[in-house]
C-alpha cells in the first residue's frame, strides 16, 4: 500500500508549463509599444512571480508606479485571451495523472493563480484533465505559502495532511 492517498500540485511551473503564454502576452505588449522584446529565457524566470513580476521585469517599474495597474490589466487581458495556446503539461505528467487514476490516487491543484485563469487554462488545455480539487486564492483568506489552501484541499478530499503529498 502506498504511504499517501493524494498528490497535490502547484499549477504554473509545476503541473503546467504556462510560461510560453505569459511570454507571448508580454512580448505583444512590448512590440505594440515599439519596445525591444526581452529574451524568453529572461522572462521565463519571472513567471513564478505572476503578472506583477512580469510587468516589473518588462517595463522596469514597480507596483507603486501609476502606470503599473494599467499595464497589468492589459497584460492579464492579453494572457486570458490566449491562455492555452502554448501551455502544456510538463513532460511525463500525463503518465503520473494516468497512474493516479489507475491506482485510485486522488490528485488536485493548490495554486496562487486566480480561479478565473486556472479554470480557463484547464478547460482549454484538456477537458479530460479533472482534478479532484482545485484551490485558488479566491477560495482562501491567505494565499500560499500559507498552508490554508493545502489544508482546504485535504479537507475537500476527506484526507489528513499526512496522507497527501504536495509538489510545488
PDB file of C-alpha atoms in Angstrom:
ATOM      1  CA  UNK A   1       0.000   0.000   0.000  1.00  0.00           C
ATOM      2  CA  UNK A   2       1.245   3.491  -0.851  1.00  0.00           C
ATOM      3  CA  UNK A   3       2.140   5.844   2.002  1.00  0.00           C
ATOM      4  CA  UNK A   4      -0.117   8.548   0.516  1.00  0.00           C
ATOM      5  CA  UNK A   5      -3.633   8.832  -0.917  1.00  0.00           C
ATOM      6  CA  UNK A   6      -3.390  12.080  -2.881  1.00  0.00           C
ATOM      7  CA  UNK A   7      -0.972  14.219  -4.841  1.00  0.00           C
ATOM      8  CA  UNK A   8      -1.468  17.973  -4.771  1.00  0.00           C
ATOM      9  CA  UNK A   9       0.281  20.087  -7.402  1.00  0.00           C
ATOM     10  CA  UNK A  10       1.120  23.718  -7.806  1.00  0.00           C
ATOM     11  CA  UNK A  11      -0.089  24.783 -11.254  1.00  0.00           C
ATOM     12  CA  UNK A  12       2.245  27.221 -13.009  1.00  0.00           C
ATOM     13  CA  UNK A  13       5.732  25.838 -13.455  1.00  0.00           C
ATOM     14  CA  UNK A  14       4.931  22.512 -11.778  1.00  0.00           C
ATOM     15  CA  UNK A  15       1.950  20.810 -13.395  1.00  0.00           C
ATOM     16  CA  UNK A  16       1.689  23.112 -16.408  1.00  0.00           C
ATOM     17  CA  UNK A  17       4.307  24.938 -18.415  1.00  0.00           C
ATOM     18  CA  UNK A  18       2.362  28.183 -18.733  1.00  0.00           C
ATOM     19  CA  UNK A  19       5.430  30.354 -19.320  1.00  0.00           C
ATOM     20  CA  UNK A  20       5.125  30.407 -23.143  1.00  0.00           C
ATOM     21  CA  UNK A  21       1.679  32.045 -22.980  1.00  0.00           C
ATOM     22  CA  UNK A  22       2.827  34.561 -20.358  1.00  0.00           C
ATOM     23  CA  UNK A  23       5.838  35.366 -22.526  1.00  0.00           C
ATOM     24  CA  UNK A  24       3.729  35.767 -25.681  1.00  0.00           C
ATOM     25  CA  UNK A  25       1.404  38.230 -23.932  1.00  0.00           C
ATOM     26  CA  UNK A  26       4.203  40.433 -22.609  1.00  0.00           C
ATOM     27  CA  UNK A  27       6.118  40.333 -25.892  1.00  0.00           C
ATOM     28  CA  UNK A  28       2.941  41.538 -27.685  1.00  0.00           C
ATOM     29  CA  UNK A  29       2.715  44.421 -25.249  1.00  0.00           C
ATOM     30  CA  UNK A  30       6.344  45.390 -25.762  1.00  0.00           C
ATOM     31  CA  UNK A  31       6.034  45.115 -29.533  1.00  0.00           C
ATOM     32  CA  UNK A  32       2.850  47.207 -29.519  1.00  0.00           C
ATOM     33  CA  UNK A  33       4.780  49.993 -27.817  1.00  0.00           C
ATOM     34  CA  UNK A  34       7.741  49.790 -30.178  1.00  0.00           C
ATOM     35  CA  UNK A  35       9.951  48.364 -27.417  1.00  0.00           C
ATOM     36  CA  UNK A  36      12.555  45.678 -27.917  1.00  0.00           C
ATOM     37  CA  UNK A  37      11.465  42.205 -26.874  1.00  0.00           C
ATOM     38  CA  UNK A  38      13.176  40.596 -23.925  1.00  0.00           C
ATOM     39  CA  UNK A  39      14.844  37.210 -24.151  1.00  0.00           C
ATOM     40  CA  UNK A  40      12.309  34.470 -23.494  1.00  0.00           C
ATOM     41  CA  UNK A  41      14.729  32.912 -21.002  1.00  0.00           C
ATOM     42  CA  UNK A  42      14.861  36.178 -19.068  1.00  0.00           C
ATOM     43  CA  UNK A  43      11.061  36.342 -18.876  1.00  0.00           C
ATOM     44  CA  UNK A  44      10.619  32.639 -18.069  1.00  0.00           C
ATOM     45  CA  UNK A  45      12.401  33.187 -14.760  1.00  0.00           C
ATOM     46  CA  UNK A  46       9.880  35.863 -13.768  1.00  0.00           C
ATOM     47  CA  UNK A  47       6.724  33.817 -14.444  1.00  0.00           C
ATOM     48  CA  UNK A  48       6.890  32.410 -10.928  1.00  0.00           C
ATOM     49  CA  UNK A  49       6.236  35.957  -9.664  1.00  0.00           C
ATOM     50  CA  UNK A  50       2.974  36.217 -11.601  1.00  0.00           C
ATOM     51  CA  UNK A  51       1.749  39.177 -13.584  1.00  0.00           C
ATOM     52  CA  UNK A  52       3.303  41.659 -11.163  1.00  0.00           C
ATOM     53  CA  UNK A  53       6.768  40.197 -11.611  1.00  0.00           C
ATOM     54  CA  UNK A  54       6.429  40.126 -15.384  1.00  0.00           C
ATOM     55  CA  UNK A  55       5.286  43.758 -15.568  1.00  0.00           C
ATOM     56  CA  UNK A  56       8.098  44.838 -13.247  1.00  0.00           C
ATOM     57  CA  UNK A  57      10.674  43.000 -15.371  1.00  0.00           C
ATOM     58  CA  UNK A  58       9.388  44.013 -18.792  1.00  0.00           C
ATOM     59  CA  UNK A  59       8.755  47.669 -18.062  1.00  0.00           C
ATOM     60  CA  UNK A  60      11.252  48.330 -15.276  1.00  0.00           C
ATOM     61  CA  UNK A  61       8.604  49.747 -12.947  1.00  0.00           C
ATOM     62  CA  UNK A  62       7.353  48.736  -9.538  1.00  0.00           C
ATOM     63  CA  UNK A  63       3.819  48.380  -8.251  1.00  0.00           C
ATOM     64  CA  UNK A  64       3.783  51.965  -6.953  1.00  0.00           C
ATOM     65  CA  UNK A  65       4.108  53.385 -10.469  1.00  0.00           C
ATOM     66  CA  UNK A  66       0.839  54.965 -11.674  1.00  0.00           C
ATOM     67  CA  UNK A  67       1.078  53.001 -14.953  1.00  0.00           C
ATOM     68  CA  UNK A  68       1.550  49.646 -13.234  1.00  0.00           C
ATOM     69  CA  UNK A  69      -2.125  48.703 -12.796  1.00  0.00           C
ATOM     70  CA  UNK A  70      -2.982  49.788 -16.357  1.00  0.00           C
ATOM     71  CA  UNK A  71      -0.165  47.651 -17.774  1.00  0.00           C
ATOM     72  CA  UNK A  72      -1.071  44.724 -15.538  1.00  0.00           C
ATOM     73  CA  UNK A  73      -4.729  44.831 -16.591  1.00  0.00           C
ATOM     74  CA  UNK A  74      -3.717  44.924 -20.264  1.00  0.00           C
ATOM     75  CA  UNK A  75      -1.312  42.042 -19.748  1.00  0.00           C
ATOM     76  CA  UNK A  76      -3.903  39.907 -17.954  1.00  0.00           C
ATOM     77  CA  UNK A  77      -6.442  40.575 -20.700  1.00  0.00           C
ATOM     78  CA  UNK A  78      -3.971  39.527 -23.420  1.00  0.00           C
ATOM     79  CA  UNK A  79      -2.968  36.483 -21.413  1.00  0.00           C
ATOM     80  CA  UNK A  80      -6.573  35.435 -20.807  1.00  0.00           C
ATOM     81  CA  UNK A  81      -7.448  35.792 -24.496  1.00  0.00           C
ATOM     82  CA  UNK A  82      -4.651  33.347 -25.398  1.00  0.00           C
ATOM     83  CA  UNK A  83      -4.429  31.365 -22.172  1.00  0.00           C
ATOM     84  CA  UNK A  84      -3.753  27.916 -23.584  1.00  0.00           C
ATOM     85  CA  UNK A  85      -2.187  28.486 -26.996  1.00  0.00           C
ATOM     86  CA  UNK A  86       1.244  27.194 -25.971  1.00  0.00           C
ATOM     87  CA  UNK A  87       0.638  25.892 -22.443  1.00  0.00           C
ATOM     88  CA  UNK A  88       1.263  22.167 -21.937  1.00  0.00           C
ATOM     89  CA  UNK A  89       1.530  19.624 -19.179  1.00  0.00           C
ATOM     90  CA  UNK A  90       5.170  19.147 -18.316  1.00  0.00           C
ATOM     91  CA  UNK A  91       6.713  16.072 -19.868  1.00  0.00           C
ATOM     92  CA  UNK A  92       5.798  12.882 -18.050  1.00  0.00           C
ATOM     93  CA  UNK A  93       2.988  14.362 -16.003  1.00  0.00           C
ATOM     94  CA  UNK A  94       0.210  12.866 -18.106  1.00  0.00           C
ATOM     95  CA  UNK A  95       1.682   9.474 -17.161  1.00  0.00           C
ATOM     96  CA  UNK A  96       1.649  10.500 -13.494  1.00  0.00           C
ATOM     97  CA  UNK A  97      -2.005  11.584 -13.709  1.00  0.00           C
ATOM     98  CA  UNK A  98      -2.941   8.384 -15.566  1.00  0.00           C
ATOM     99  CA  UNK A  99      -1.162   6.310 -12.911  1.00  0.00           C
ATOM    100  CA  UNK A 100      -3.040   8.171 -10.185  1.00  0.00           C
ATOM    101  CA  UNK A 101      -6.321   7.386 -11.914  1.00  0.00           C
ATOM    102  CA  UNK A 102      -5.420   3.717 -12.396  1.00  0.00           C
ATOM    103  CA  UNK A 103      -4.331   3.318  -8.768  1.00  0.00           C
ATOM    104  CA  UNK A 104      -7.232   5.269  -7.264  1.00  0.00           C
ATOM    105  CA  UNK A 105      -4.996   8.096  -6.036  1.00  0.00           C
ATOM    106  CA  UNK A 106      -6.743  11.448  -5.943  1.00  0.00           C
ATOM    107  CA  UNK A 107      -4.886  14.445  -7.301  1.00  0.00           C
ATOM    108  CA  UNK A 108      -5.563  18.124  -7.032  1.00  0.00           C
ATOM    109  CA  UNK A 109      -4.256  21.617  -7.580  1.00  0.00           C
ATOM    110  CA  UNK A 110      -3.335  24.245  -4.995  1.00  0.00           C
ATOM    111  CA  UNK A 111      -2.239  27.439  -6.718  1.00  0.00           C
ATOM    112  CA  UNK A 112      -1.918  31.182  -6.311  1.00  0.00           C
ATOM    113  CA  UNK A 113      -3.339  31.643  -9.829  1.00  0.00           C
ATOM    114  CA  UNK A 114      -6.823  33.194  -9.560  1.00  0.00           C
ATOM    115  CA  UNK A 115      -9.713  30.826 -10.301  1.00  0.00           C
ATOM    116  CA  UNK A 116     -10.767  32.682 -13.460  1.00  0.00           C
ATOM    117  CA  UNK A 117      -7.424  31.881 -15.108  1.00  0.00           C
ATOM    118  CA  UNK A 118      -6.989  28.437 -13.557  1.00  0.00           C
ATOM    119  CA  UNK A 119     -10.373  27.217 -14.745  1.00  0.00           C
ATOM    120  CA  UNK A 120      -9.912  28.687 -18.226  1.00  0.00           C
ATOM    121  CA  UNK A 121      -6.493  27.129 -18.786  1.00  0.00           C
ATOM    122  CA  UNK A 122      -7.627  23.712 -17.549  1.00  0.00           C
ATOM    123  CA  UNK A 123     -10.762  23.757 -19.703  1.00  0.00           C
ATOM    124  CA  UNK A 124      -8.939  24.883 -22.828  1.00  0.00           C
ATOM    125  CA  UNK A 125      -5.885  22.715 -22.345  1.00  0.00           C
ATOM    126  CA  UNK A 126      -7.636  19.413 -21.981  1.00  0.00           C
ATOM    127  CA  UNK A 127     -11.193  18.993 -20.720  1.00  0.00           C
ATOM    128  CA  UNK A 128     -10.300  15.445 -19.658  1.00  0.00           C
ATOM    129  CA  UNK A 129      -7.870  16.779 -17.022  1.00  0.00           C
ATOM    130  CA  UNK A 130     -10.089  16.569 -13.981  1.00  0.00           C
ATOM    131  CA  UNK A 131      -8.572  17.303 -10.626  1.00  0.00           C
ATOM    132  CA  UNK A 132     -10.384  16.066  -7.543  1.00  0.00           C
ATOM    133  CA  UNK A 133      -9.959  19.520  -6.017  1.00  0.00           C
ATOM    134  CA  UNK A 134      -8.711  22.865  -7.268  1.00  0.00           C
ATOM    135  CA  UNK A 135      -7.879  25.508  -4.691  1.00  0.00           C
ATOM    136  CA  UNK A 136      -7.107  29.055  -5.797  1.00  0.00           C
ATOM    137  CA  UNK A 137      -6.538  32.242  -3.784  1.00  0.00           C
ATOM    138  CA  UNK A 138     -10.236  33.022  -4.328  1.00  0.00           C
ATOM    139  CA  UNK A 139     -11.059  30.079  -2.031  1.00  0.00           C
ATOM    140  CA  UNK A 140      -8.912  31.062   0.947  1.00  0.00           C
ATOM    141  CA  UNK A 141      -8.145  34.098   3.060  1.00  0.00           C
ATOM    142  CA  UNK A 142      -4.366  33.579   2.902  1.00  0.00           C
ATOM    143  CA  UNK A 143      -2.577  32.514  -0.311  1.00  0.00           C
ATOM    144  CA  UNK A 144       0.452  30.249  -0.426  1.00  0.00           C
ATOM    145  CA  UNK A 145       2.864  29.915   1.217  1.00  0.00           C
ATOM    146  CA  UNK A 146       0.261  29.919   3.989  1.00  0.00           C
ATOM    147  CA  UNK A 147      -0.938  26.302   4.424  1.00  0.00           C
ATOM    148  CA  UNK A 148      -4.633  27.258   4.343  1.00  0.00           C
ATOM    149  CA  UNK A 149      -5.062  26.165   0.708  1.00  0.00           C
ATOM    150  CA  UNK A 150      -3.357  22.833   1.282  1.00  0.00           C
ATOM    151  CA  UNK A 151      -5.474  22.183   4.361  1.00  0.00           C
ATOM    152  CA  UNK A 152      -8.640  23.074   2.426  1.00  0.00           C
ATOM    153  CA  UNK A 153      -7.647  20.672  -0.364  1.00  0.00           C
ATOM    154  CA  UNK A 154      -7.108  17.903   2.191  1.00  0.00           C
ATOM    155  CA  UNK A 155     -10.485  18.646   3.733  1.00  0.00           C
ATOM    156  CA  UNK A 156     -12.208  18.556   0.328  1.00  0.00           C
ATOM    157  CA  UNK A 157     -10.581  15.177  -0.326  1.00  0.00           C
ATOM    158  CA  UNK A 158     -11.566  13.972   3.173  1.00  0.00           C
ATOM    159  CA  UNK A 159      -7.910  13.184   3.877  1.00  0.00           C
ATOM    160  CA  UNK A 160      -5.453  14.081   6.573  1.00  0.00           C
ATOM    161  CA  UNK A 161      -2.499  16.244   5.505  1.00  0.00           C
ATOM    162  CA  UNK A 162      -0.286  13.258   6.372  1.00  0.00           C
ATOM    163  CA  UNK A 163      -1.999  11.316   3.579  1.00  0.00           C
ATOM    164  CA  UNK A 164      -1.138  13.903   0.898  1.00  0.00           C
ATOM    165  CA  UNK A 165       1.998  14.926  -0.933  1.00  0.00           C
ATOM    166  CA  UNK A 166       2.353  18.464  -2.276  1.00  0.00           C
ATOM    167  CA  UNK A 167       4.522  19.015  -5.328  1.00  0.00           C
ATOM    168  CA  UNK A 168       5.350  22.643  -5.921  1.00  0.00           C
TER     169      UNK A 168
END
